[in-house]
mmCIF file of C-alpha atoms and ligand atoms in Angstrom:
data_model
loop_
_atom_site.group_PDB
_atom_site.id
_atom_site.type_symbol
_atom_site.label_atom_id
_atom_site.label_comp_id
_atom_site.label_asym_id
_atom_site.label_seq_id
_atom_site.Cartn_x
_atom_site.Cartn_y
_atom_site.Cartn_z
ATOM 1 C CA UNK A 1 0.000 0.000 0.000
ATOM 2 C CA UNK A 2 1.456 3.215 -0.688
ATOM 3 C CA UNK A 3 1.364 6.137 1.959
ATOM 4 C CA UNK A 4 -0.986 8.844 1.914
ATOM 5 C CA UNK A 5 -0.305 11.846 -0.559
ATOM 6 C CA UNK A 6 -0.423 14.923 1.943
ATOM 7 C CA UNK A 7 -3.481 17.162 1.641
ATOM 8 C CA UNK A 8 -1.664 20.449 0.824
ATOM 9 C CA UNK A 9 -1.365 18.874 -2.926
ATOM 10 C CA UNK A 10 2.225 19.021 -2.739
ATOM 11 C CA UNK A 11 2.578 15.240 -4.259
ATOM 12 C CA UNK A 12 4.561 14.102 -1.436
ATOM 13 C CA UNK A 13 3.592 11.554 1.249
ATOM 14 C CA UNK A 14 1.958 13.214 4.599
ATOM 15 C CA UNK A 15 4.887 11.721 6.622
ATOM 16 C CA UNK A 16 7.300 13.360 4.289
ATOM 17 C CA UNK A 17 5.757 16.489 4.435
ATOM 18 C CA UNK A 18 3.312 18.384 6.520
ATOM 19 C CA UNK A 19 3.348 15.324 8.929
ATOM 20 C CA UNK A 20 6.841 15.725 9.960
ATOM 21 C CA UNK A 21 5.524 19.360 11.254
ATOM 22 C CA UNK A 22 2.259 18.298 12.581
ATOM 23 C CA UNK A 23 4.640 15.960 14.866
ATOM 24 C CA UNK A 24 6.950 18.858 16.072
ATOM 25 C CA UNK A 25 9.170 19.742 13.296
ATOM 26 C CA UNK A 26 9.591 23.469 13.324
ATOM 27 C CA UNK A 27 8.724 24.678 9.860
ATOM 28 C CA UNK A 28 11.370 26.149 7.204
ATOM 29 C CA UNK A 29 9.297 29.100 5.650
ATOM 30 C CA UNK A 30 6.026 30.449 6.047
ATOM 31 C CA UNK A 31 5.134 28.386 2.958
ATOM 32 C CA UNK A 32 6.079 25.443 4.814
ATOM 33 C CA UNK A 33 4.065 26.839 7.501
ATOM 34 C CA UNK A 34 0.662 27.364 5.614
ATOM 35 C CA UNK A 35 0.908 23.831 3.968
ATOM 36 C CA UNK A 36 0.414 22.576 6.755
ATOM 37 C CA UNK A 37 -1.987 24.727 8.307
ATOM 38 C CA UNK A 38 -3.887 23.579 5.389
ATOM 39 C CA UNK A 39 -3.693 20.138 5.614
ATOM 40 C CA UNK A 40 -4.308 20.603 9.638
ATOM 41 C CA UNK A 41 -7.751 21.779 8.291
ATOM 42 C CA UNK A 42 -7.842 18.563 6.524
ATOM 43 C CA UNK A 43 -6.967 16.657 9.228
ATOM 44 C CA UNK A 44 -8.889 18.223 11.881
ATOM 45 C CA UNK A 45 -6.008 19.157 13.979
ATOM 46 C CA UNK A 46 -7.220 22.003 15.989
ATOM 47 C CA UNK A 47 -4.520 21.777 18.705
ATOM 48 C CA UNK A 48 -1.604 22.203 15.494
ATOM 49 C CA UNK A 49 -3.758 25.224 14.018
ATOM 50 C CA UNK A 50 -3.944 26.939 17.594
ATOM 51 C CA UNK A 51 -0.442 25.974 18.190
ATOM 52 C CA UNK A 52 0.729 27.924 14.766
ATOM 53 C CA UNK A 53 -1.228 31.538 15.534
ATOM 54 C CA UNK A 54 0.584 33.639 17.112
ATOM 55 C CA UNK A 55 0.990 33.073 21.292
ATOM 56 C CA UNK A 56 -0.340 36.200 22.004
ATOM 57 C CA UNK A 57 -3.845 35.623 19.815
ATOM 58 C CA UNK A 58 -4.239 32.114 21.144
ATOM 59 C CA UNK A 59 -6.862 33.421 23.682
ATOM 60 C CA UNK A 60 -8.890 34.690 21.409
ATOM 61 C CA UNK A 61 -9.375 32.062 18.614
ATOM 62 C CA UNK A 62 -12.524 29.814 18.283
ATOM 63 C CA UNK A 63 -11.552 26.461 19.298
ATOM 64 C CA UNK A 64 -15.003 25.220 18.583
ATOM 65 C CA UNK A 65 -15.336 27.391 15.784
ATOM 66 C CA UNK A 66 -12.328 25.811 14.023
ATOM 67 C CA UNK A 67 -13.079 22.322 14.193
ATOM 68 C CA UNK A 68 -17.090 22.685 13.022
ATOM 69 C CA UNK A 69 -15.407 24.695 9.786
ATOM 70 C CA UNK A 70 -13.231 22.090 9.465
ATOM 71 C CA UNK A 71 -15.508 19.251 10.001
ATOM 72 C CA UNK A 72 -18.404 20.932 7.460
ATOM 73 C CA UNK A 73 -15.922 21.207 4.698
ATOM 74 C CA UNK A 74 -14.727 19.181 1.965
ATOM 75 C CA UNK A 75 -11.447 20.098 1.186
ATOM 76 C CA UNK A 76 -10.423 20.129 -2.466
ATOM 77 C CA UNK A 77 -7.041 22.006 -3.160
ATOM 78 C CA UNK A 78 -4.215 24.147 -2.156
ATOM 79 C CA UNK A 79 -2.770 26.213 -4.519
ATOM 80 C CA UNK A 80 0.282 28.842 -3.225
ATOM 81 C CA UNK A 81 0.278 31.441 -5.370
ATOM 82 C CA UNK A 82 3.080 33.610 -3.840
ATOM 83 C CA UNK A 83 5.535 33.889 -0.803
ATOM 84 C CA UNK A 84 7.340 37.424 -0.294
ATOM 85 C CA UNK A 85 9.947 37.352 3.038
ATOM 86 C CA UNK A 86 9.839 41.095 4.325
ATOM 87 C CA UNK A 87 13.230 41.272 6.087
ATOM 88 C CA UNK A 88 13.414 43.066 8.698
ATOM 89 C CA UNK A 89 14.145 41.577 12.672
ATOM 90 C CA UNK A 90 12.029 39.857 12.967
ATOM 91 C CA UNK A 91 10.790 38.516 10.078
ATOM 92 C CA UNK A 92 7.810 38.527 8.571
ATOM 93 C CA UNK A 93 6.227 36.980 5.243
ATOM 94 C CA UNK A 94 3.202 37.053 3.072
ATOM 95 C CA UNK A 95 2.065 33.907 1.256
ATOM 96 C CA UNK A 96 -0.553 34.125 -0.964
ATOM 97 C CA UNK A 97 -2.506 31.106 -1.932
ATOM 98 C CA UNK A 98 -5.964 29.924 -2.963
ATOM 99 C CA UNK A 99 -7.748 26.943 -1.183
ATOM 100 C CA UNK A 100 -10.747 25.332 -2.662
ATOM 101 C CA UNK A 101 -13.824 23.896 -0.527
ATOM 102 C CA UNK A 102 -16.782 22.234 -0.483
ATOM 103 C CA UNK A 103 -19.713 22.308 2.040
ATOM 104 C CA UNK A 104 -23.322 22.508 1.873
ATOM 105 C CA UNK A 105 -23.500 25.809 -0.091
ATOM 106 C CA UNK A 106 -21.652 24.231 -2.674
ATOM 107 C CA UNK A 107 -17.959 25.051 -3.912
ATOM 108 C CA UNK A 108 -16.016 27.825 -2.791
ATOM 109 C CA UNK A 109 -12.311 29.177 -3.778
ATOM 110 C CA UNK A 110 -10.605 31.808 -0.983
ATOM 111 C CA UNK A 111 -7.935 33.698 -2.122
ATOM 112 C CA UNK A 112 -5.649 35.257 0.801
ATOM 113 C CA UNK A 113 -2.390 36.498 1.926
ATOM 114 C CA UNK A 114 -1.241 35.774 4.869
ATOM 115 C CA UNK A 115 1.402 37.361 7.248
ATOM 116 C CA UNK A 116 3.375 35.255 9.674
ATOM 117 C CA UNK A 117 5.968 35.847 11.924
ATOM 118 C CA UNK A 118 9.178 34.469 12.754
ATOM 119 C CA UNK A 119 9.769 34.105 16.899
ATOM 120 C CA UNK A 120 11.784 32.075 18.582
ATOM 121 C CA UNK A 121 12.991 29.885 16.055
ATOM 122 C CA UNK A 122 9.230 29.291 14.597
ATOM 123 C CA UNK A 123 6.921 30.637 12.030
ATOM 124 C CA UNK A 124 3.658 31.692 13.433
ATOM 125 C CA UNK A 125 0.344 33.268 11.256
ATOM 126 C CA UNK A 126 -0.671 36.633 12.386
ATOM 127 C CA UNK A 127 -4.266 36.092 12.454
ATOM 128 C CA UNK A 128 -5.952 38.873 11.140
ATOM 129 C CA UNK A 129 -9.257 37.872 12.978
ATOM 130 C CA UNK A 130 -7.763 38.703 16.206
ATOM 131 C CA UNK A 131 -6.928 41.732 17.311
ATOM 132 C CA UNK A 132 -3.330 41.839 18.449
ATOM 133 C CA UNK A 133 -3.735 44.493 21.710
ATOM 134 C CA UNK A 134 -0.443 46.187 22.660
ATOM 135 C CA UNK A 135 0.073 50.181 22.765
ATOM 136 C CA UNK A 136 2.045 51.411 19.311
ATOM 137 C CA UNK A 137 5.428 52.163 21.436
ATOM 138 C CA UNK A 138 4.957 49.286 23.237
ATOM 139 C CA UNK A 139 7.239 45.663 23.120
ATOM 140 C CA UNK A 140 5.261 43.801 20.206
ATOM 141 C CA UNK A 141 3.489 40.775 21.657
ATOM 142 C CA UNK A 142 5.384 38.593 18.802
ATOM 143 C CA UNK A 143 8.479 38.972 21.421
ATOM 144 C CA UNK A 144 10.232 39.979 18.935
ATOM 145 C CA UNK A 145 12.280 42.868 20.329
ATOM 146 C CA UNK A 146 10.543 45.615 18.554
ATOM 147 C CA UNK A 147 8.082 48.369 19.212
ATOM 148 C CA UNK A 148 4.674 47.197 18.138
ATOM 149 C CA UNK A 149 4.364 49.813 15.772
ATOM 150 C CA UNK A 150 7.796 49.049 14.109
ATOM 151 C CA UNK A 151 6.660 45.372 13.831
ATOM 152 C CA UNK A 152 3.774 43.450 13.410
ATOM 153 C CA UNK A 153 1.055 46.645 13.640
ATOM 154 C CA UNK A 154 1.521 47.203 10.694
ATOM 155 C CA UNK A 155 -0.413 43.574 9.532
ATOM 156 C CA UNK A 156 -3.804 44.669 11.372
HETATM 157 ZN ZN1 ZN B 1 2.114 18.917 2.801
HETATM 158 ZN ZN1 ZN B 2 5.934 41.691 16.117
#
């Protein structure tokens, strides 16, 4: 029997790819990243997608919330369209993708872009849905040394 292709479409077995990071593995890039964030959604691995926002928005995602959309859906592609790396200290990156769905409504394509974050060693997605509280001159909450506004404000 051959081993699962992963979900993020990439062609390459699960274990070879997005598994090794839904296990631990600290991802490369923020491509690497939203592959398997993807496939997480796939999956049904609510504790990974929590795991990959942000610290400092963990509090305010919908656990629930994330694992009915995930459940409801019927997930039918990933396609990365784009992935910029800002510079900067810390870093911070766009990808750009499309991911195709299907639930009861019928079939549906989102196109985003993304910011993440590079802390500690690890990627993490700025979730846009969640507002990131810290005062402009204030230490950004990604830990990243700089003033908020100097960092990630600027993605809200
Ligand atoms: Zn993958
Ligand atoms: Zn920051």
């Amino acid at each position: 029997m051959n081993a699962p292709s992963c979900p993020c479409t990439s062609g390459d077995p699960l274990d070879l790819c997005c598994g090794r990071l839904h296990a631990g593995q600290p991802a490369g890039c923020a491509e690497a990243l939203m592959r398997s964030r993807y496939s997480a959604y796939v999956l049904g691995l609510v504790d990974y997608l929590v795991e990959t926002t942000l610290p400092a928005q963990r509090d305010g995602l919908d656990r629930e919330a994330i694992a009915a959309w995930s459940a409801v859906s019927t997930w039918l592609g990933l396609e990365v369209e784009g992935h910029e790396l800002l510079g900067g200290k810390p870093e911070h990156a766009f990808v750009t993708f499309v991911a195709r769905w299907h639930d009861e409504q019928g079939e549906h394509a989102h196109r985003e872009r993304s910011a993440f974050v590079q802390s500690g060693g690890r990627w993490y997605f700025l979730d846009p849905s969640v507002p990131l509280r810290a005062g402009r001159n204030d230490p950004c909450p990604c830990s990243g040394g700089q003033k908020f506004k100097k960092c990630c404000a600027g993605f809200f």
